Short mmCIF file of C-alpha atoms in Angstrom, two decimals:
data_model
loop_
_atom_site.label_atom_id
_atom_site.label_comp_id
_atom_site.label_asym_id
_atom_site.label_seq_id
_atom_site.Cartn_x
_atom_site.Cartn_y
_atom_site.Cartn_z
CA UNK A 16 -23.98 12.20 68.27
CA UNK A 17 -25.02 8.72 67.17
CA UNK A 18 -24.18 7.51 63.71
CA UNK A 19 -26.94 7.13 61.16
CA UNK A 20 -27.44 5.28 57.91
CA UNK A 21 -29.06 6.56 54.75
CA UNK A 22 -32.07 4.70 53.38
CA UNK A 23 -32.95 5.32 49.74
CA UNK A 24 -36.24 4.15 48.34
CA UNK A 25 -38.41 4.66 45.27
CA UNK A 26 -42.02 5.74 45.72
CA UNK A 27 -44.79 7.04 43.50
CA UNK A 28 -44.39 10.86 43.47
CA UNK A 29 -48.14 11.46 43.79
CA UNK A 30 -48.38 9.20 46.85
CA UNK A 31 -45.27 10.86 48.29
CA UNK A 32 -46.84 14.32 47.97
CA UNK A 33 -50.14 13.19 49.50
CA UNK A 34 -48.45 11.49 52.44
CA UNK A 35 -46.05 14.36 53.09
CA UNK A 36 -49.02 16.74 53.24
CA UNK A 37 -50.63 14.51 55.89
CA UNK A 38 -47.36 14.25 57.80
CA UNK A 39 -46.95 18.04 57.83
CA UNK A 40 -50.42 18.33 59.38
CA UNK A 41 -49.32 15.78 61.99
CA UNK A 42 -46.11 17.70 62.62
CA UNK A 43 -43.95 14.78 61.49
CA UNK A 44 -41.29 14.21 58.88
CA UNK A 45 -40.93 11.19 56.59
CA UNK A 46 -37.67 10.40 58.41
CA UNK A 47 -39.47 10.28 61.76
CA UNK A 48 -42.15 7.98 60.36
CA UNK A 49 -39.61 5.61 58.81
CA UNK A 50 -37.72 5.52 62.10
CA UNK A 51 -40.97 4.75 63.94
CA UNK A 52 -41.75 1.94 61.48
CA UNK A 53 -38.28 0.44 61.85
CA UNK A 54 -38.49 0.70 65.66
CA UNK A 55 -41.80 -1.17 65.67
CA UNK A 56 -40.46 -3.90 63.37
CA UNK A 57 -37.40 -4.24 65.60
CA UNK A 58 -39.56 -4.41 68.75
CA UNK A 59 -42.19 -6.82 67.37
CA UNK A 60 -39.89 -8.83 65.14
CA UNK A 61 -42.69 -8.46 62.59
CA UNK A 62 -44.52 -5.79 60.65
CA UNK A 63 -46.84 -3.70 62.85
CA UNK A 64 -49.79 -4.38 60.54
CA UNK A 65 -51.28 -7.38 58.78
CA UNK A 66 -50.01 -8.23 55.32
CA UNK A 67 -52.47 -10.46 53.51
CA UNK A 68 -53.56 -11.39 50.04
CA UNK A 69 -57.23 -11.51 51.01
CA UNK A 70 -59.16 -9.20 53.36
CA UNK A 71 -61.12 -12.24 54.58
CA UNK A 72 -57.99 -13.47 56.35
CA UNK A 73 -58.29 -10.53 58.75
CA UNK A 74 -61.98 -11.00 59.60
CA UNK A 75 -61.90 -14.37 61.43
CA UNK A 76 -59.62 -13.15 64.25
CA UNK A 77 -61.81 -10.07 64.70
CA UNK A 78 -64.92 -12.25 64.75
CA UNK A 79 -63.23 -14.56 67.25
CA UNK A 80 -62.45 -11.65 69.57
CA UNK A 81 -66.05 -10.40 69.36
CA UNK A 82 -67.35 -13.91 70.08
CA UNK A 83 -64.99 -14.30 73.04
CA UNK A 84 -65.98 -10.92 74.50
CA UNK A 85 -69.64 -11.91 74.11
CA UNK A 86 -69.04 -15.09 76.11
CA UNK A 87 -67.29 -13.13 78.86
CA UNK A 88 -70.44 -11.08 79.45
CA UNK A 89 -72.07 -14.12 81.07
CA UNK A 90 -69.00 -15.29 82.99
CA UNK A 91 -68.85 -15.11 86.79
CA UNK A 92 -65.61 -13.38 87.79
CA UNK A 93 -66.40 -13.12 91.52
CA UNK A 94 -63.81 -15.85 92.25
CA UNK A 95 -61.12 -13.36 91.17
CA UNK A 96 -62.05 -10.94 93.96
CA UNK A 97 -59.31 -11.34 96.61
CA UNK A 98 -61.10 -9.30 99.28
#
């Protein structure tokens, strides 16, 4: 059996109850979710979600992706066909 560490944290009890109810419906425990979060941080070397002070900081990348996809609609990709 692998060794484990104990993580203690403080959280609003109302939020805790709400989230644990959701997790039960998903068939997950808080421990599993924390382990998943830590695994993602370890893998990405960053948080798996944006942390910003302003929601507008998220919009430009999304707009950029939409603009790029729009440009690709008119692009000729026949040169990629290796047949």
